[in-house]
XYZ file of N, CA, C and O in Angstrom:
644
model
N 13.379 -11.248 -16.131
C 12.507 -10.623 -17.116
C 12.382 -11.542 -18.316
O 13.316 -12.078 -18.913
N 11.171 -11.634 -18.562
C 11.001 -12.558 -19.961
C 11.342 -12.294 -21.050
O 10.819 -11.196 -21.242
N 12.244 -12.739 -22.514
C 12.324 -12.071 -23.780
C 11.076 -11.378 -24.365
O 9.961 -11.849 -24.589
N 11.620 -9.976 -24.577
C 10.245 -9.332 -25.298
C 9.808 -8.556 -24.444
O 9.016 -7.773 -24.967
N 10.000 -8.307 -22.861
C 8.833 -8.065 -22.263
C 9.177 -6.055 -21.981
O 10.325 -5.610 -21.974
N 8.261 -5.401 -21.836
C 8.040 -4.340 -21.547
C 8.479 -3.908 -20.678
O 8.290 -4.762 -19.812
N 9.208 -2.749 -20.051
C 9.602 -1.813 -19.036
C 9.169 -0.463 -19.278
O 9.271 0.108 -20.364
N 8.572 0.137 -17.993
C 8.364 1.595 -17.929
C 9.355 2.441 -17.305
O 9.602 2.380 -16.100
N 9.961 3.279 -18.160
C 11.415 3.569 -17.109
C 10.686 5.194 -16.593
O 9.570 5.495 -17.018
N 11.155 5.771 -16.024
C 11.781 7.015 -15.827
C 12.505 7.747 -16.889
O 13.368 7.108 -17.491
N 12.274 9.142 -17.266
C 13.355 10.037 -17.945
C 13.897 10.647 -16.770
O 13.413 10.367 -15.674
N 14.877 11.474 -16.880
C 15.647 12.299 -16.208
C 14.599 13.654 -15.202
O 14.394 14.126 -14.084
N 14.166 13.740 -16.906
C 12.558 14.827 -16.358
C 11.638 14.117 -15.565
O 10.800 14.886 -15.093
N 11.484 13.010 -15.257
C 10.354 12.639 -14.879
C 9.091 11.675 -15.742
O 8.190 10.990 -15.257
N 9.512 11.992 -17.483
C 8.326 11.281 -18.311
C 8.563 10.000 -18.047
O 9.409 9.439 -17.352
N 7.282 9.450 -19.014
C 7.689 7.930 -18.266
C 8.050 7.224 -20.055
O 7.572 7.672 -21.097
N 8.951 6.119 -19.931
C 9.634 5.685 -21.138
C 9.347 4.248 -21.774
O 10.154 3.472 -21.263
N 8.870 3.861 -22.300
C 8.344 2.477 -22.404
C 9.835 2.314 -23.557
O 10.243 3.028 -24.473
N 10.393 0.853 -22.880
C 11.458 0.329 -23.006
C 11.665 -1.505 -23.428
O 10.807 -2.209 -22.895
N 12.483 -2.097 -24.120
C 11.967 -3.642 -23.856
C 13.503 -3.977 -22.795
O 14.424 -3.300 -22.339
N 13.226 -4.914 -22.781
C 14.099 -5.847 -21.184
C 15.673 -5.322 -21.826
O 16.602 -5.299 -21.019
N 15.925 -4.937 -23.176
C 17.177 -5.038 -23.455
C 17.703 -3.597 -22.918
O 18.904 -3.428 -22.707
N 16.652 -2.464 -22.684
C 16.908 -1.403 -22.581
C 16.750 -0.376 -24.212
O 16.957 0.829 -24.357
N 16.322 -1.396 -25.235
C 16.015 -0.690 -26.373
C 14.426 -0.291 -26.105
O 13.581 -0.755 -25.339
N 14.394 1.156 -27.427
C 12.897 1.403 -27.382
C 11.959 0.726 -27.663
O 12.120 0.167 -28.748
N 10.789 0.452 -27.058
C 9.844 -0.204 -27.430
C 9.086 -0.062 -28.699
O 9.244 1.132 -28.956
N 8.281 -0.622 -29.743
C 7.555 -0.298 -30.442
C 6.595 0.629 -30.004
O 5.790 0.507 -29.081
N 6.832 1.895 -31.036
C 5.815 3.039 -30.639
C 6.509 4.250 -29.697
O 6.248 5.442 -29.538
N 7.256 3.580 -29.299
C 7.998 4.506 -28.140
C 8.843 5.470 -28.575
O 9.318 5.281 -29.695
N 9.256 6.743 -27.824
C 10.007 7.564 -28.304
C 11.705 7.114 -28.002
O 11.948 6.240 -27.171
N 12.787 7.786 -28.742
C 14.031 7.323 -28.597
C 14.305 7.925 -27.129
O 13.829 8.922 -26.586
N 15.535 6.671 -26.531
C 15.529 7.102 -25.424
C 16.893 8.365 -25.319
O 17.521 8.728 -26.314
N 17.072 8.737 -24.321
C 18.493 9.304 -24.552
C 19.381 8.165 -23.752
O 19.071 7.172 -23.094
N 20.641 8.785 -24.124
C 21.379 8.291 -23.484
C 21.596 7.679 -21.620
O 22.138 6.606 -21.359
N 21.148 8.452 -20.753
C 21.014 9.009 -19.619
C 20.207 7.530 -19.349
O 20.597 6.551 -18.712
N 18.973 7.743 -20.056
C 17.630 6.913 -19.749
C 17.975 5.261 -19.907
O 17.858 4.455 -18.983
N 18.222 5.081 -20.656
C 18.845 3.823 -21.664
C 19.600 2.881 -20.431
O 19.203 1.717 -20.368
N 20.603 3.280 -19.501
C 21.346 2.684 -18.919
C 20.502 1.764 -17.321
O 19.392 1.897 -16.805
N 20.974 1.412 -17.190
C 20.131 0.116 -15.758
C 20.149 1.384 -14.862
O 19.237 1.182 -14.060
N 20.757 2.682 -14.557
C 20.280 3.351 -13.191
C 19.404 4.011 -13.553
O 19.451 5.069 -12.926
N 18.520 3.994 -14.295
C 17.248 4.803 -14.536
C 16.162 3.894 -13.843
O 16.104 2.673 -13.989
N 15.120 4.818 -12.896
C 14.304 4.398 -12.311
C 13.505 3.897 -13.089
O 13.185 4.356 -14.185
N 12.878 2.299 -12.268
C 11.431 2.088 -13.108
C 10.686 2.729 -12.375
O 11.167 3.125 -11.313
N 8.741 3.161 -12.812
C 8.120 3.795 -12.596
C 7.138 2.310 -12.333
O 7.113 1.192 -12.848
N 6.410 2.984 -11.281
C 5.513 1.923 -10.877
C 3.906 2.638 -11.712
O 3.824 3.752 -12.230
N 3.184 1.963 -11.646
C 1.739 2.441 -11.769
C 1.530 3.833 -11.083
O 1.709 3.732 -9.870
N 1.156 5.306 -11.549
C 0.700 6.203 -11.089
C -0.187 6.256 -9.731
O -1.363 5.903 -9.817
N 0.226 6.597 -8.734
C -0.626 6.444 -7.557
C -1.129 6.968 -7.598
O -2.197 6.438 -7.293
N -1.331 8.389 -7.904
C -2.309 9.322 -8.070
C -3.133 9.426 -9.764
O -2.449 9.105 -10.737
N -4.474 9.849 -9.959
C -4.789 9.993 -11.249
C -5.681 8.367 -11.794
O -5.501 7.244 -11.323
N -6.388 8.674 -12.623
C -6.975 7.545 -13.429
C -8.644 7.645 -12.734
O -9.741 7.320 -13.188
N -8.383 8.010 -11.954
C -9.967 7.887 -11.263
C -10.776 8.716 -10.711
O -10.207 9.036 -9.667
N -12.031 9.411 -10.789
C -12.582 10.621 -10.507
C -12.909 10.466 -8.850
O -13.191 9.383 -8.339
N -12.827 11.627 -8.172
C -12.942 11.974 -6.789
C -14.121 11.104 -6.283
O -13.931 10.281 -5.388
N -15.072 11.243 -6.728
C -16.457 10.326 -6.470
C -16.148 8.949 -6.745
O -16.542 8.143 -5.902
N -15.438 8.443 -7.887
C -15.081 7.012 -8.002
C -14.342 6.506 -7.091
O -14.435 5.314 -6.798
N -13.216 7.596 -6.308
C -12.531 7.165 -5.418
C -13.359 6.618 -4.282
O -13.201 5.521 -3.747
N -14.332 7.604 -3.962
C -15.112 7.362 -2.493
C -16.356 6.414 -3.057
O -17.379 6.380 -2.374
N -16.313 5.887 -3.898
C -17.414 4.727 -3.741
C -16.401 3.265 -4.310
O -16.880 2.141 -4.459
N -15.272 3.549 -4.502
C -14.062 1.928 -4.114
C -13.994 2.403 -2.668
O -14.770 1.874 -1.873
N -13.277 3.203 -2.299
C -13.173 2.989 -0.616
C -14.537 2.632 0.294
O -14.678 1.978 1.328
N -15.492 3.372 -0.576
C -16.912 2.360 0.289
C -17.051 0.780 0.054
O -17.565 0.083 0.928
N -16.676 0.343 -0.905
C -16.843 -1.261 -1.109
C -15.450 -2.113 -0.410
O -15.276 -3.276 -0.047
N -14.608 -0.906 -0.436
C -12.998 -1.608 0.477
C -13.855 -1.775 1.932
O -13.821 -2.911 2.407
N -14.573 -0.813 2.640
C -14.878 -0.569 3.677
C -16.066 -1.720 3.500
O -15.367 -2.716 3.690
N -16.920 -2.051 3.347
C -17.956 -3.255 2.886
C -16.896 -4.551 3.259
O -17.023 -5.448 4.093
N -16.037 -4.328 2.495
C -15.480 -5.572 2.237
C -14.796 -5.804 3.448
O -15.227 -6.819 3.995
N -13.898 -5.250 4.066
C -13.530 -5.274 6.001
C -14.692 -5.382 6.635
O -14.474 -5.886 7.737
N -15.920 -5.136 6.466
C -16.487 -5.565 7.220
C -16.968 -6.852 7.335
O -17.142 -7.413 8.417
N -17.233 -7.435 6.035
C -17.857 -8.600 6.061
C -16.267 -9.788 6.014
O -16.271 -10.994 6.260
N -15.288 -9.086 5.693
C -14.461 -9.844 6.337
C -13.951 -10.377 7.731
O -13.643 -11.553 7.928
N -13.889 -9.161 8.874
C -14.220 -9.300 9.959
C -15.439 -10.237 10.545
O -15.275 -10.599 11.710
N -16.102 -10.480 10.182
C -17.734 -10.888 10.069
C -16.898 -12.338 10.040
O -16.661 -12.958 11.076
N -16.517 -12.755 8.827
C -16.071 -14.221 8.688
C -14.593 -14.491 9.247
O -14.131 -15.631 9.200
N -13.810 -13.345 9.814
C -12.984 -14.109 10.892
C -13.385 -14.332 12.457
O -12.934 -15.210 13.193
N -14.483 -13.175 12.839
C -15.092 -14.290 14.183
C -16.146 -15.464 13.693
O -16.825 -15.943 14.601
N -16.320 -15.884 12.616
C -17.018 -17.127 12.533
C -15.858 -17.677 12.330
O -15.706 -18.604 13.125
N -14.889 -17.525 11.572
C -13.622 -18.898 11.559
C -13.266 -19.506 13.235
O -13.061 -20.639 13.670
N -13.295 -18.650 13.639
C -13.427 -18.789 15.588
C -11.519 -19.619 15.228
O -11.113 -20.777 15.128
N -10.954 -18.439 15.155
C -9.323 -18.649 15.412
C -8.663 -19.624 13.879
O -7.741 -20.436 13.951
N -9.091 -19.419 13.151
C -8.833 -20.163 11.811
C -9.037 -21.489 11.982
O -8.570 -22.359 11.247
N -10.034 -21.756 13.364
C -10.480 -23.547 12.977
C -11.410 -23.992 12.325
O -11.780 -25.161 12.441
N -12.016 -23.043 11.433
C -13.053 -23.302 10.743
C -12.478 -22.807 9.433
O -12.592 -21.595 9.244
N -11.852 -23.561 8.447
C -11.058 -23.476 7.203
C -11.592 -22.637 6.299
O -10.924 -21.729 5.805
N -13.297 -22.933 5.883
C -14.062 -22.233 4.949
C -14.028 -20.658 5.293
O -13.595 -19.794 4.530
N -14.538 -20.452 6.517
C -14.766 -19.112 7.041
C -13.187 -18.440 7.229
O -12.983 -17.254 6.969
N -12.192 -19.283 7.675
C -10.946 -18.710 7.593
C -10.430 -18.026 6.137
O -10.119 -16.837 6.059
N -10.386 -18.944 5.019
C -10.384 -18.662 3.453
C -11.133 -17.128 3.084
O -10.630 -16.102 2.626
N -12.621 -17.456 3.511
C -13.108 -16.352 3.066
C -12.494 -14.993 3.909
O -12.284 -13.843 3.526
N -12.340 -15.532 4.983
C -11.905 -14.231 5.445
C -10.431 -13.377 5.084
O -10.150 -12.213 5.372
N -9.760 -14.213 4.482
C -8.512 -13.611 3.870
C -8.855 -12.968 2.747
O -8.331 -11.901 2.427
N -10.158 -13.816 1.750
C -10.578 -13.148 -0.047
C -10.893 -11.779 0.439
O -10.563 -10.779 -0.199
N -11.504 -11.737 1.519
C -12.171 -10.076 1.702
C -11.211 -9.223 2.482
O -11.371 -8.003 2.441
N -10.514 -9.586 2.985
C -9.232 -8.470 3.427
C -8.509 -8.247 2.169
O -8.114 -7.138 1.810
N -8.298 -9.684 1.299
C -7.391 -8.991 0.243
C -7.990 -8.021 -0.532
O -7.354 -7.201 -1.194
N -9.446 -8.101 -0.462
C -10.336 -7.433 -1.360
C -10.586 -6.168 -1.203
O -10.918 -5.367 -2.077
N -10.376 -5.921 0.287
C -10.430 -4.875 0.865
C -9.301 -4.075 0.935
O -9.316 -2.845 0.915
N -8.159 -4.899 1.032
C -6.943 -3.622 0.322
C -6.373 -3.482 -0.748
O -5.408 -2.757 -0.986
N -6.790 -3.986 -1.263
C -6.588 -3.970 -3.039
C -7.749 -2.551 -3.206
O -7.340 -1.574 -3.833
N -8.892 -2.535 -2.730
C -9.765 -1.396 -2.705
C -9.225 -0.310 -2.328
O -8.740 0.567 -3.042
N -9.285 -0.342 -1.422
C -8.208 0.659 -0.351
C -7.169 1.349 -1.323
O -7.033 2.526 -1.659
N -6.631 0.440 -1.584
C -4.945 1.055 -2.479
C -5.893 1.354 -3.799
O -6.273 2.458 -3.406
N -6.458 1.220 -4.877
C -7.076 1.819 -5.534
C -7.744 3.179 -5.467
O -7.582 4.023 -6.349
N -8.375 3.335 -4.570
C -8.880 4.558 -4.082
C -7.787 5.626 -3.620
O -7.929 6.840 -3.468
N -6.809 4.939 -3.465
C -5.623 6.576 -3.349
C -5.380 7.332 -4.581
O -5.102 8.529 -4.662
N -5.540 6.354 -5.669
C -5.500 7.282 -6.851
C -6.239 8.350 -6.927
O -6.024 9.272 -7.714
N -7.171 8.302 -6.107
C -8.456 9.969 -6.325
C -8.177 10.301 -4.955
O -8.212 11.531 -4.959
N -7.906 9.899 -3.717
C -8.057 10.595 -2.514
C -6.645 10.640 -2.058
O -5.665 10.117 -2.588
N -6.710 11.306 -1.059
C -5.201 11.625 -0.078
C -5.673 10.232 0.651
O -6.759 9.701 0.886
N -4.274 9.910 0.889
C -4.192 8.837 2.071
C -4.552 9.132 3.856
O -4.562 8.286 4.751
N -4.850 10.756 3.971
C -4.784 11.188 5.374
C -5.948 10.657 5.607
O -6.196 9.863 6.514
N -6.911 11.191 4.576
C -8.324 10.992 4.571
C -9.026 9.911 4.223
O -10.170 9.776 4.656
N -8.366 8.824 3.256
C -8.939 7.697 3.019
C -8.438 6.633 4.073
O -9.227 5.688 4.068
N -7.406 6.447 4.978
C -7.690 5.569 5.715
C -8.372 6.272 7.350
O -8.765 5.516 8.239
N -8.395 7.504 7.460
C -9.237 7.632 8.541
C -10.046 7.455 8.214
O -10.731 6.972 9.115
N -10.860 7.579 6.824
C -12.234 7.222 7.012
C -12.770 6.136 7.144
O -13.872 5.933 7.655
N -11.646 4.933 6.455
C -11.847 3.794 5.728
C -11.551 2.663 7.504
O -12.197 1.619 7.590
N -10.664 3.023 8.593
C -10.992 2.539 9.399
C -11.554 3.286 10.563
O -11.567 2.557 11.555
N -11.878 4.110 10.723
C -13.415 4.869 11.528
C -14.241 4.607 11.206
O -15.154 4.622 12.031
N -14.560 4.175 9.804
C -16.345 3.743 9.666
C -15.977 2.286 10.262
O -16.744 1.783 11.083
N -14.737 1.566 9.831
C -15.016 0.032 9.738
C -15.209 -0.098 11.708
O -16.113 -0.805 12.151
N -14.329 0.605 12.603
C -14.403 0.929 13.350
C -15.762 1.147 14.310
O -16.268 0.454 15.193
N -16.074 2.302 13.781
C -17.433 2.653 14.345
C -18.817 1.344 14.175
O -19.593 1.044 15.082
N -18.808 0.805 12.907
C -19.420 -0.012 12.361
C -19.199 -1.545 13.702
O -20.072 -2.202 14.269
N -18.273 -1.600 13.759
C -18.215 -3.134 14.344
C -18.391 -2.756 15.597
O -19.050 -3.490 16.334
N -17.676 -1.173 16.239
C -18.154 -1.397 17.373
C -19.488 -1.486 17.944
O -19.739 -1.869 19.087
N -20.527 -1.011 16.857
C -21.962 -0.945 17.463
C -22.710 -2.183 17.212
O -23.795 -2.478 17.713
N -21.870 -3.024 16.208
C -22.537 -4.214 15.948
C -22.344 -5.285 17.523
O -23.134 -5.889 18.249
N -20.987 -5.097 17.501
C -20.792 -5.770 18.715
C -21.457 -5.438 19.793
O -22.072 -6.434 20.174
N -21.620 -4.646 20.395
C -22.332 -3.371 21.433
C -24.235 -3.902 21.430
O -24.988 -4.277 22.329
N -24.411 -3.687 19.980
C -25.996 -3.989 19.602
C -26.342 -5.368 19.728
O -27.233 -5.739 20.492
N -25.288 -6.601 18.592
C -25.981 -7.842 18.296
C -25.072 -8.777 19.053
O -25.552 -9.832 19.468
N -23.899 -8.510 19.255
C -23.226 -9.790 20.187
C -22.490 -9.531 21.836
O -21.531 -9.907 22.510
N -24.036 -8.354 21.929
C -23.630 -8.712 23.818
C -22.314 -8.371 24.804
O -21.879 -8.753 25.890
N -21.815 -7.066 23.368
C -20.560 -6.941 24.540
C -21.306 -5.425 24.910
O -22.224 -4.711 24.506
N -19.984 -5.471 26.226
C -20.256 -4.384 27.336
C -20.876 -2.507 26.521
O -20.234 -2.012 25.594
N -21.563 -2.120 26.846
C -21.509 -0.947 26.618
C -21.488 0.400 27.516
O -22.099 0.515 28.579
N -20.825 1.225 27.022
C -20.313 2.183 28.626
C -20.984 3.332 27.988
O -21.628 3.045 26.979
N -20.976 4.602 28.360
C -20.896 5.933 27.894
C -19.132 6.265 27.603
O -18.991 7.164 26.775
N -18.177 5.851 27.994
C -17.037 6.262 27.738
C -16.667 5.749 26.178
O -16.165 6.327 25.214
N -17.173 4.341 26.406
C -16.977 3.588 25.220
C -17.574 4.691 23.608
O -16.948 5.306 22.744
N -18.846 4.495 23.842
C -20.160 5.489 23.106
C -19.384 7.254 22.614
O -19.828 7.893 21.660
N -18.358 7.689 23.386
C -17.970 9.143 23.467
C -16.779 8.853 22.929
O -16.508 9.659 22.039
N -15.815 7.900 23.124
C -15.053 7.526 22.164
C -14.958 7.051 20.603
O -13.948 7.214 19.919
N -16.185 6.429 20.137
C -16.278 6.424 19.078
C -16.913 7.579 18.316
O -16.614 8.002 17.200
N -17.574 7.873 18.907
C -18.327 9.655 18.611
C -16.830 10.886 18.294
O -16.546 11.668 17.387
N -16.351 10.581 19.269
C -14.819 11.650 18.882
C -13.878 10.954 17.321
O -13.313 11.506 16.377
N -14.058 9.805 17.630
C -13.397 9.145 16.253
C -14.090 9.421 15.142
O -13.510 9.661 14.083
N -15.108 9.418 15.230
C -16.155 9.668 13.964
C -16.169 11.446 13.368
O -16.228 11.856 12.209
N -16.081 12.296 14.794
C -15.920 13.636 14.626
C -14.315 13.963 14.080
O -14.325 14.736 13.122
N -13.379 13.661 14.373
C -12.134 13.847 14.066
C -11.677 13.118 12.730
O -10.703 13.452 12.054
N -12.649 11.940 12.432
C -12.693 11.986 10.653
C -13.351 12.893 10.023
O -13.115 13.027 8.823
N -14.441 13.830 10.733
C -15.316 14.534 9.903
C -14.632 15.690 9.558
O -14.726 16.285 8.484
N -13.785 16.052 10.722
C -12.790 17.305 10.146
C -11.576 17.390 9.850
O -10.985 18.451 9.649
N -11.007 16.080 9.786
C -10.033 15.732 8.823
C -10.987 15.818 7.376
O -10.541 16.809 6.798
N -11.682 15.448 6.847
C -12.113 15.214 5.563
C -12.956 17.214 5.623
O -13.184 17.840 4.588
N -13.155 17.609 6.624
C -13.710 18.974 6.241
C -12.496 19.581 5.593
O -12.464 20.173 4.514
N -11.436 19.328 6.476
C -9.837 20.421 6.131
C -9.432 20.463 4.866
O -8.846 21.393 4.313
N -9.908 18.950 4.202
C -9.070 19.149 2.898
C -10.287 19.483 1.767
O -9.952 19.530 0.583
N -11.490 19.679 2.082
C -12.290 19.824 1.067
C -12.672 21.401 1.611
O -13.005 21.881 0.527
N -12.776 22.095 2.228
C -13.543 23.251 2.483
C -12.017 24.341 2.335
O -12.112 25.559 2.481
């Protein structure tokens, strides 16, 4: 830890305690108690839940979901990471894409944001593939992604209706 630098601890209750590296209170901060003060008090990470409205959530998980796709997109052009440029990019947009992803839990449940978030990416590539690059298409194939797509729809019905 650097001199000076900030900690968010845990109280006993649960509040959260802004602290400096020595374990003294921070400027601005309330006194700690005793309890709090000592190294077994939890640090608190960033709030997973909260900061972001329900609708804000589902339009980051739409650009996380954007972003897997067009990442996918540039790992079959890297064609096995021998193509360096397309390999690169294809890591910026996965990271981009779960950095999205994990943002968007702050407004949504996780049941529902990654079924949706890989069923669309899912559904999405399989028809691209199916449509623009010539792979096989079945009716089993077609009824399988149709059930995936339905079984996100009522996962996301259960928790909103």
């Amino acid at each position: 830890r650097q001199p000076g630098s900030i900690l968010m601890r845990l109280t006993p209750s649960g509040q959260p305690l802004l602290t400096s590296a020595g374990g003294a209170p921070a400027a601005g901060s309330a006194s700690p108690s005793s309890s709090c003060a000592d190294s077994s008090a939890l640090l608190s990470l960033l709030p997973l839940r909260g900061g972001m409205s329900v609708a804000e959530g589902w339009g980051v998980l739409f650009a996380a979901t954007l972003f897997e796709l067009v990442s996918t997109y540039f790992m079959h052009a890297a064609q096995g990471f021998s193509r360096p440029l397309q390999a690169a990019l294809a890591c910026v947009f996965y990271a981009a894409s779960f950095l999205g992803f994990n943002f968007s839990l702050r407004a949504l449940e996780i049941s529902i944001a990654y079924a949706v978030w890989s069923a669309a990416v899912m559904a999405v590539l399989s028809f691209v593939g199916m449509a623009f690059l010539g792979e096989s298409v079945s009716s089993l194939k077609v009824a399988g992604i149709a059930l995936i797509v339905v079984g996100t729809t009522f996962l996301n019905l259960a928790t909103t209706g």
